[in-house]
PDB file of C-alpha atoms and ligand atoms in Angstrom:
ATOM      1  CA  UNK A1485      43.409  12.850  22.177  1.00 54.00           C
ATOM      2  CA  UNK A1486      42.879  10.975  18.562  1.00 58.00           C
ATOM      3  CA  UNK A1487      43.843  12.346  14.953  1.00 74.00           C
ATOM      4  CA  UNK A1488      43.196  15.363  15.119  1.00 87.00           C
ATOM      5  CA  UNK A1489      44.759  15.681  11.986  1.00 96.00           C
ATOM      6  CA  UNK A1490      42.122  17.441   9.627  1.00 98.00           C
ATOM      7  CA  UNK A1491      42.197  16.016   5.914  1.00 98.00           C
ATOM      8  CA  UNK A1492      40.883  18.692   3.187  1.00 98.00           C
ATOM      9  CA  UNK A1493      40.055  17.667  -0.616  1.00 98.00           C
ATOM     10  CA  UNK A1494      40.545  20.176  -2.993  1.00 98.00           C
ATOM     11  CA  UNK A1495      38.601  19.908  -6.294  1.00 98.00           C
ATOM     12  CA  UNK A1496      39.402  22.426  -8.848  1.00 97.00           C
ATOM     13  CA  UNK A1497      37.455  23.513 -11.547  1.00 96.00           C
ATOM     14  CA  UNK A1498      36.408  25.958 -14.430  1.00 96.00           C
ATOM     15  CA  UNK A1499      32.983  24.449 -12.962  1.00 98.00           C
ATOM     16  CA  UNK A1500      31.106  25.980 -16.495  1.00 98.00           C
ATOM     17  CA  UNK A1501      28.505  24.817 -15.363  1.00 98.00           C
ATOM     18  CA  UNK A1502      28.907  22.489 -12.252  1.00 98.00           C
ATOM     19  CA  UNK A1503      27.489  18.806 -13.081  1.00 98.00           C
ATOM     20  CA  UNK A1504      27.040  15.480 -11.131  1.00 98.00           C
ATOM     21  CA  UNK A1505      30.230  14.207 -12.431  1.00 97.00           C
ATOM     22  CA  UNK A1506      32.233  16.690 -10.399  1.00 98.00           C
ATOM     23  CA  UNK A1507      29.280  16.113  -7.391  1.00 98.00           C
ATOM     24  CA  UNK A1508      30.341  12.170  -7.706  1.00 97.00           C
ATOM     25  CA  UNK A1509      33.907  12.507  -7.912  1.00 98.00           C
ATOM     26  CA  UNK A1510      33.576  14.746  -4.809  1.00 98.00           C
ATOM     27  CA  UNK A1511      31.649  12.928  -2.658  1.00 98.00           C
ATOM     28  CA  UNK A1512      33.502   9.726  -3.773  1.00 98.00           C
ATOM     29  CA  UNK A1513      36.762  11.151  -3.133  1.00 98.00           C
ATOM     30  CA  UNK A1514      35.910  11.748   0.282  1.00 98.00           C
ATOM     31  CA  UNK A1515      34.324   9.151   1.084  1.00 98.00           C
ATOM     32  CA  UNK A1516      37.041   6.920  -0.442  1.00 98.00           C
ATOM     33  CA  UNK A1517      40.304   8.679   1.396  1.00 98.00           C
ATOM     34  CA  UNK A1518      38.218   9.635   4.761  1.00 98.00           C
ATOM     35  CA  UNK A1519      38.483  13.572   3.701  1.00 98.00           C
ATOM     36  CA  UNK A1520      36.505  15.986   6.697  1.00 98.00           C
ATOM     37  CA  UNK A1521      35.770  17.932   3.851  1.00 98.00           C
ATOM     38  CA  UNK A1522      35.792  18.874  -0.124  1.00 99.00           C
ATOM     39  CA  UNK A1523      36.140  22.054  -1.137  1.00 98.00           C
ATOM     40  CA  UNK A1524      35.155  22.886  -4.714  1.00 98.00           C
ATOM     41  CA  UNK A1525      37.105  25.793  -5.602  1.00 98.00           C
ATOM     42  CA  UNK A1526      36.235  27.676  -8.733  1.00 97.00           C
ATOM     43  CA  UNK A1527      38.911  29.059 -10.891  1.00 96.00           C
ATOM     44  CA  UNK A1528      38.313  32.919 -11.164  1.00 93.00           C
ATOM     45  CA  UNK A1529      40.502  33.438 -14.314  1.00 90.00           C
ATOM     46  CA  UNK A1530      41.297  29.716 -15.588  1.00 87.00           C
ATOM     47  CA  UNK A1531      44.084  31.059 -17.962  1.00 86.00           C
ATOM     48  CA  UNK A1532      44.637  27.981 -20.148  1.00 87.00           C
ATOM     49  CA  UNK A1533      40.586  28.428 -20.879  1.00 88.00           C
ATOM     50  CA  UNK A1534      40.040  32.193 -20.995  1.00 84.00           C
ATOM     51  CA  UNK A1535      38.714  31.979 -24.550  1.00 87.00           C
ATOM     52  CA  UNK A1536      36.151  29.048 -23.507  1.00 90.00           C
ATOM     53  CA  UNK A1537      34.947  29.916 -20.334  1.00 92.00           C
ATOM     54  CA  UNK A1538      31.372  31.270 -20.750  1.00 94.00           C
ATOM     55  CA  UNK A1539      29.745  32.339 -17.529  1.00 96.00           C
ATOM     56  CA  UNK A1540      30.912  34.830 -14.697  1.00 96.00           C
ATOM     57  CA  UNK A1541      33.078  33.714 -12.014  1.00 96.00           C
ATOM     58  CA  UNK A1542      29.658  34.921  -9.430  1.00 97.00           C
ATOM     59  CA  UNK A1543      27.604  33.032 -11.790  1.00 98.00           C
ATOM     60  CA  UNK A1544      29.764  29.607 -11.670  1.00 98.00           C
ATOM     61  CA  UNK A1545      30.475  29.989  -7.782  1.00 98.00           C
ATOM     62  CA  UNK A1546      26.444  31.100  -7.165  1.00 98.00           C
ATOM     63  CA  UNK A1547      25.965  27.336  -9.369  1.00 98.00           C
ATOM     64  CA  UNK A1548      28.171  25.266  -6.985  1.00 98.00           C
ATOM     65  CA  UNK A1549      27.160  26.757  -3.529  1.00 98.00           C
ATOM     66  CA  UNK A1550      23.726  25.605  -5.055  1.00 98.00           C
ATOM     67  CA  UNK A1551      24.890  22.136  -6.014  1.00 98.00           C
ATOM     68  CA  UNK A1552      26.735  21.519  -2.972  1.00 98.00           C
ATOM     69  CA  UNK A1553      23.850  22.539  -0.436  1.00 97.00           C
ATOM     70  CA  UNK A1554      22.883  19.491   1.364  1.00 91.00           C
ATOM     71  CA  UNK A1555      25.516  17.415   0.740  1.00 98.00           C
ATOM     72  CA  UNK A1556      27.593  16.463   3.384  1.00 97.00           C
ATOM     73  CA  UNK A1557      31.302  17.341   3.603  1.00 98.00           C
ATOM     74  CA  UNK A1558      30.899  19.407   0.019  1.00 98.00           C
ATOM     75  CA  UNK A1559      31.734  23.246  -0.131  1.00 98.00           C
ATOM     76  CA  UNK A1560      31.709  26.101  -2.431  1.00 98.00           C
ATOM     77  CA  UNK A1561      35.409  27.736  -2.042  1.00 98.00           C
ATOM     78  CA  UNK A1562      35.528  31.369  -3.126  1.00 98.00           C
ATOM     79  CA  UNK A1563      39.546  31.838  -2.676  1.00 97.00           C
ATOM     80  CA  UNK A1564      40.494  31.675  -6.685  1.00 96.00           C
ATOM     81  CA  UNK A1565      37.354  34.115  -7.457  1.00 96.00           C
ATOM     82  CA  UNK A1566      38.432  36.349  -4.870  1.00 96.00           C
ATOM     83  CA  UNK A1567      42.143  36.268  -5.926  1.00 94.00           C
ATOM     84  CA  UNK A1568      43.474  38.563  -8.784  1.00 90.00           C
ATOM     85  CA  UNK A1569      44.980  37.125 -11.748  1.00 90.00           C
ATOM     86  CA  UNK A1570      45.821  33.802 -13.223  1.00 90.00           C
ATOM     87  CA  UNK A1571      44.305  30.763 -10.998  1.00 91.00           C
ATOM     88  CA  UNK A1572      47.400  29.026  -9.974  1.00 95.00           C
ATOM     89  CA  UNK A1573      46.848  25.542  -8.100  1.00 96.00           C
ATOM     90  CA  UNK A1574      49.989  26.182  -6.019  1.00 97.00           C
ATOM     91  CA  UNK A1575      49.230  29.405  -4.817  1.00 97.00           C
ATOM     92  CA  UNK A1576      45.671  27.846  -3.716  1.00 97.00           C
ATOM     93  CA  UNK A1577      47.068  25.044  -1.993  1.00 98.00           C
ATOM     94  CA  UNK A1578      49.423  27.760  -0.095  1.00 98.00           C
ATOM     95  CA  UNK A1579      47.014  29.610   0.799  1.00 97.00           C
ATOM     96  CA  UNK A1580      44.704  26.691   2.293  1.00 98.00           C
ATOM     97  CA  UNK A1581      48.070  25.647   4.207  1.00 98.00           C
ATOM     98  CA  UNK A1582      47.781  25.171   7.988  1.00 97.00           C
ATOM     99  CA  UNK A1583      48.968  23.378  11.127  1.00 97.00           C
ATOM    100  CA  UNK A1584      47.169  20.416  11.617  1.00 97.00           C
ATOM    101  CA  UNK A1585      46.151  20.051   7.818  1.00 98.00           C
ATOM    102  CA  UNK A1586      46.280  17.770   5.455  1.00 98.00           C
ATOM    103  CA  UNK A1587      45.532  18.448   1.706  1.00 98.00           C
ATOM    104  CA  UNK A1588      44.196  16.276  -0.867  1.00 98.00           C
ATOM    105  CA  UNK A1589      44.413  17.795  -4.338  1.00 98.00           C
ATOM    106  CA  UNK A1590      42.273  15.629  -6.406  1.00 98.00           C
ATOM    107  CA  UNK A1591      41.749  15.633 -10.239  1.00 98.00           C
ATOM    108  CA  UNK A1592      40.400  13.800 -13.379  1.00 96.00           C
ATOM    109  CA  UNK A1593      42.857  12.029 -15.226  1.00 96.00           C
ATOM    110  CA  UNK A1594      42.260  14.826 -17.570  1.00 94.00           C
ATOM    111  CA  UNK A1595      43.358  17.048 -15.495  1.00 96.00           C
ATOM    112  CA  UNK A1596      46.433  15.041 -14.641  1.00 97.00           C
ATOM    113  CA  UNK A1597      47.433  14.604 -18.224  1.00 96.00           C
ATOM    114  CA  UNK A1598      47.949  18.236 -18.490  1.00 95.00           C
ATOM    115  CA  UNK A1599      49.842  19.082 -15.450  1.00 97.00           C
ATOM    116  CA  UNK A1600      53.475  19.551 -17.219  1.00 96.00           C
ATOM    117  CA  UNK A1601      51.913  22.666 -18.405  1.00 95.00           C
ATOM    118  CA  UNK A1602      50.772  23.781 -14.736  1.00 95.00           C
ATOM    119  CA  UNK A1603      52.720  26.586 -13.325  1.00 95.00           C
ATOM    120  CA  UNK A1604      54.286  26.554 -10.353  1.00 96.00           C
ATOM    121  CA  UNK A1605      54.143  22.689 -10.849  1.00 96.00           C
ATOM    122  CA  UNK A1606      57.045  22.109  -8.555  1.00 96.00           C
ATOM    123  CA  UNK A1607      55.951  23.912  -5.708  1.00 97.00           C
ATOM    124  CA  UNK A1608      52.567  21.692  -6.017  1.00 97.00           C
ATOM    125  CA  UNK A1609      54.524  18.745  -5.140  1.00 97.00           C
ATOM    126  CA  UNK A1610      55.374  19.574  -1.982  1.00 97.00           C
ATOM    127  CA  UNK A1611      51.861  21.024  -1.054  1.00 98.00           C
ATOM    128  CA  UNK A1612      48.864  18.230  -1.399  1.00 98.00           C
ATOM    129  CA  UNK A1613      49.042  14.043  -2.282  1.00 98.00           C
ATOM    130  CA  UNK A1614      47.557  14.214  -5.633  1.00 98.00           C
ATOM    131  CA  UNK A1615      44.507  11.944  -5.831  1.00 98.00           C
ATOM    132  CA  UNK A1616      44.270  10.415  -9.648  1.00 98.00           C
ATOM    133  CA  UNK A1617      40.142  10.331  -9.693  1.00 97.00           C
ATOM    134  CA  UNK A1618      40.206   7.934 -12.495  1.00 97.00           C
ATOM    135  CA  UNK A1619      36.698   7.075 -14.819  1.00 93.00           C
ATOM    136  CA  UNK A1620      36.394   2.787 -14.982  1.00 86.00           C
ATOM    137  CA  UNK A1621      39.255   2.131 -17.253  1.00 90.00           C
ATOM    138  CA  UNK A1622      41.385   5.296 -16.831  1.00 94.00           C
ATOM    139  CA  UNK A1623      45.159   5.697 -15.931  1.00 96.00           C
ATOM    140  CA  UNK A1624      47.136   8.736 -15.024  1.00 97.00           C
ATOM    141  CA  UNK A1625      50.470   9.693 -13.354  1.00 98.00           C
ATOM    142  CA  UNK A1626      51.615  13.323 -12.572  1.00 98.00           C
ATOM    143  CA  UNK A1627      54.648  14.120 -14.723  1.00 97.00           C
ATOM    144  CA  UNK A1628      58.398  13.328 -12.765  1.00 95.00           C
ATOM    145  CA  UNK A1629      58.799  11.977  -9.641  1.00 96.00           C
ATOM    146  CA  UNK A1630      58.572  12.521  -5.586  1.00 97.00           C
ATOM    147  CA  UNK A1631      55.283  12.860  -5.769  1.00 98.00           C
ATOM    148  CA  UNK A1632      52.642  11.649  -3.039  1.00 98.00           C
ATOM    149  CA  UNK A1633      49.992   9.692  -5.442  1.00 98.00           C
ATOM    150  CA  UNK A1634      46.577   8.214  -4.466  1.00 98.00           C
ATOM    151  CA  UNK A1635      44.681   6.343  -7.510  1.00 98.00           C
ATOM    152  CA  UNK A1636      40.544   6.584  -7.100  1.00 97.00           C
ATOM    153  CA  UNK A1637      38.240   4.858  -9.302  1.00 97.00           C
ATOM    154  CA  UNK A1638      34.995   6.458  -9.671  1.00 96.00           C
ATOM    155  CA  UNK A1639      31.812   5.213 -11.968  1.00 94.00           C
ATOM    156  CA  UNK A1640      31.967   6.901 -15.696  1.00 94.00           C
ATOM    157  CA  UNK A1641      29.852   9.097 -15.838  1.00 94.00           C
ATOM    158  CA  UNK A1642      29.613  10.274 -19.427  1.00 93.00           C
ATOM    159  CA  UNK A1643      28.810  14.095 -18.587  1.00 97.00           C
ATOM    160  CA  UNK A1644      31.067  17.338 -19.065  1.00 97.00           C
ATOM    161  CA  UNK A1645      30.166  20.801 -18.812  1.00 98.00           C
ATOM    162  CA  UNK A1646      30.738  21.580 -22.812  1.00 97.00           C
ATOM    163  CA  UNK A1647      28.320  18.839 -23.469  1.00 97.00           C
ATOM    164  CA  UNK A1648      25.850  20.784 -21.104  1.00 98.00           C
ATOM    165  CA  UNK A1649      26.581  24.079 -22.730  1.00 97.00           C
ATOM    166  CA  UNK A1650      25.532  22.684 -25.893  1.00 96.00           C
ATOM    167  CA  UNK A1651      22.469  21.301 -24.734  1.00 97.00           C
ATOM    168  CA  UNK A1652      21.327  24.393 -23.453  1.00 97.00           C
ATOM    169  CA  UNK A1653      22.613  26.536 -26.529  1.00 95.00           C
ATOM    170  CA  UNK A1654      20.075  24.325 -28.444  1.00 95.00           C
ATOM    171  CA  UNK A1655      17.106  24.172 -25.799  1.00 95.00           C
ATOM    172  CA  UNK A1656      18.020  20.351 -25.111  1.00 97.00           C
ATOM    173  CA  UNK A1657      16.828  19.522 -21.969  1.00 97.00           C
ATOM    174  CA  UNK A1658      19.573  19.468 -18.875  1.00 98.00           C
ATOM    175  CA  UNK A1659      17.757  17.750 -15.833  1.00 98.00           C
ATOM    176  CA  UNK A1660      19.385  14.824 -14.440  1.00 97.00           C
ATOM    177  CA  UNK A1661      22.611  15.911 -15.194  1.00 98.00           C
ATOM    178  CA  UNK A1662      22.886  19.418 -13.091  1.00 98.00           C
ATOM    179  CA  UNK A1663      21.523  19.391  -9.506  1.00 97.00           C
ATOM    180  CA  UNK A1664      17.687  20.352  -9.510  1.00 97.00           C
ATOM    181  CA  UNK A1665      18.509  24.209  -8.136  1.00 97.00           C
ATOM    182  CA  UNK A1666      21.406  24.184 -10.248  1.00 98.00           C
ATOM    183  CA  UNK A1667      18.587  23.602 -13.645  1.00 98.00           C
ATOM    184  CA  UNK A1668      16.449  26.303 -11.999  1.00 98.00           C
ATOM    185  CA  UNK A1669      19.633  29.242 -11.310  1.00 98.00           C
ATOM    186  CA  UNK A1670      20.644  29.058 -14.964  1.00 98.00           C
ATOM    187  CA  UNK A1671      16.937  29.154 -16.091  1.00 97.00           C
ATOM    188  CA  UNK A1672      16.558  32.218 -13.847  1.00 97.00           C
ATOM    189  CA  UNK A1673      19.757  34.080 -14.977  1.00 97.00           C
ATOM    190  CA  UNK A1674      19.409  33.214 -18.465  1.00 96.00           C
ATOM    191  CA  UNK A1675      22.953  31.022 -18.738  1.00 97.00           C
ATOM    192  CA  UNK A1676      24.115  29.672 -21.476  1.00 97.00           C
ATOM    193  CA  UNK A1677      21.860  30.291 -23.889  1.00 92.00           C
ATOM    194  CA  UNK A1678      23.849  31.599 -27.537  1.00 83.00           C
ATOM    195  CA  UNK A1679      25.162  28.928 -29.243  1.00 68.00           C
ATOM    196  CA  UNK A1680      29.216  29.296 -29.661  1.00 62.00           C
TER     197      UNK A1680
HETATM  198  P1  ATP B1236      34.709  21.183 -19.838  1.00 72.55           P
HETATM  199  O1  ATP B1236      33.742  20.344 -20.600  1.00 72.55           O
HETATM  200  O2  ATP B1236      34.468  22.675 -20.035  1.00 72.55           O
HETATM  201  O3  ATP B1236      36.139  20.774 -20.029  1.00 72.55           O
HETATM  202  P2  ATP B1236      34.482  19.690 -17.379  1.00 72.55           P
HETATM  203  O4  ATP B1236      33.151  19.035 -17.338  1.00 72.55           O
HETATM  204  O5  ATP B1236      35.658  18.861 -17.795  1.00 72.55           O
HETATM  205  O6  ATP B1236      34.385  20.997 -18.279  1.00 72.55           O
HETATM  206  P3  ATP B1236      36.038  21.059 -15.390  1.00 72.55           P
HETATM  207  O7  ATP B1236      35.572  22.248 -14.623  1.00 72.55           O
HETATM  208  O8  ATP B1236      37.013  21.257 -16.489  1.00 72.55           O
HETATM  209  O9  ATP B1236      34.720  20.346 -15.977  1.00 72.55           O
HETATM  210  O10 ATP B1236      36.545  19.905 -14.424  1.00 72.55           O
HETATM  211  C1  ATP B1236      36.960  20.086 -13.120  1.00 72.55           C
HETATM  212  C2  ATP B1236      37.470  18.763 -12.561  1.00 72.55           C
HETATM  213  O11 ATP B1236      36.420  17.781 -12.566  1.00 72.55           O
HETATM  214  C3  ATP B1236      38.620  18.133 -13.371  1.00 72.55           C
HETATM  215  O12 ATP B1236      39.563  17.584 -12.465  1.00 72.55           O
HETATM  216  C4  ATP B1236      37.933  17.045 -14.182  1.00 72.55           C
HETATM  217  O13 ATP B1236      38.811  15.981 -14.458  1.00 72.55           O
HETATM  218  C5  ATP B1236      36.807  16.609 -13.244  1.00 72.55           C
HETATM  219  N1  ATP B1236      35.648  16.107 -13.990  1.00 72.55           N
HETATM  220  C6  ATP B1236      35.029  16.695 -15.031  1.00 72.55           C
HETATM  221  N2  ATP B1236      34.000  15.955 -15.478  1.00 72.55           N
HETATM  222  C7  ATP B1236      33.959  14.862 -14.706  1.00 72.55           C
HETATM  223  C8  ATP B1236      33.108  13.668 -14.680  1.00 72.55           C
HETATM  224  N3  ATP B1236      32.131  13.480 -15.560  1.00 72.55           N
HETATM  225  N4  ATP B1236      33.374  12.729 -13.723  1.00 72.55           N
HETATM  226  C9  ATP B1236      34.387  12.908 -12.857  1.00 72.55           C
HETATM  227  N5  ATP B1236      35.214  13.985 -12.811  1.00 72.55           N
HETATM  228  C10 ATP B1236      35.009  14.946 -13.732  1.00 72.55           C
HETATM  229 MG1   MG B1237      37.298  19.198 -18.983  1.00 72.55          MG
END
């Protein structure tokens, strides 16, 4: 018998709308650290953003299982949307435990800048190796020590979902920076389209 060890990514996300950036970092990331699979998981109630956050939980999940068809080793992960309250990382990672599992918790620099304010932050630790996706010429450490660190460069790619927000809140066009179906399911359920 080999490995049969099986190595999960986790990328979390308010995923407002999903974009190539977090498609690239994906597909990078497990490409990069030999992952059998990425799961995107969208936040259902991303507390530290509940006054941003624009679209439904169904309507950001519907946009990634979109984006992610067809790509290999990328899935839509429904366990924060389907989980009451606050979307807590550690809880997520607990509840994707299991023998013979590996996890891979993998964020933006971003993302890792803001982790002292994550709760649950030491039970994290012990959960997933963080995975530092880093833009060309970004650094970032979790906060304290003891934890399992991987660094990951990935190509900048200038895009965020505020910036596509506020192209669609002012009929700018979109394409080439969401996934084809991705353009056509917020066209069809009318996403994004009062300017905040
Ligand atoms: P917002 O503009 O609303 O902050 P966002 O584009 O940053 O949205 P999030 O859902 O907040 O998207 O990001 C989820 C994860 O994807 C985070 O770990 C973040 O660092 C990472 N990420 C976001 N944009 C990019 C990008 N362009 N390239 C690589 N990773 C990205
Ligand atoms: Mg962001």
């Amino acid at each position: 018998m080999g490995d049969t060890t099986e190595r999960i990514g986790v990328l979390g996300g308010t995923f407002d709308p999903v974009h190539i950036g977090h498609l690239v970092a994906a597909a990078d990331a497990r490409a990069g650290l030999k992952l059998d699979r990425v799961l995107l998981v969208v936040a259902g109630d991303p507390w530290q953003k509940r006054t941003q956050v624009v679209a439904s939980a169904a309507d950001r999940l519907a946009l990634v299982e979109l984006a992610v068809e067809g790509i290999d080793g990328l899935e839509a992960s429904s366990i924060e949307v389907e989980r009451d309250g606050a979307s807590v990382t550690a809880d997520t990672l607990e509840e994707l435990t299991a023998p013979g599992r590996e996890l891979f918790l993998l964020l933006g620099a971003d993302a890792v800048s803001n982790m002292s304010t994550w709760k649950r932050l030491d039970d994290t630790r012990s959960l997933a190796t963080v995975v530092v996706v880093e833009r060309a010429g970004e650094h970032a450490e979790p906060p304290g020590d003891g934890w399992c660190v991987e660094h990951l460069t990935i190509p900048r790619l200038d895009v965020s979902s505020t910036e596509i927000r506020d192209r669609l809140a002012h009929d700018r066009p979109i394409d080439g920076l969401v996934a084809p179906e991705v353009v056509r399911a917020i066209r069809e359920r009318g996403l994004y389209t009062d300017p905040r």
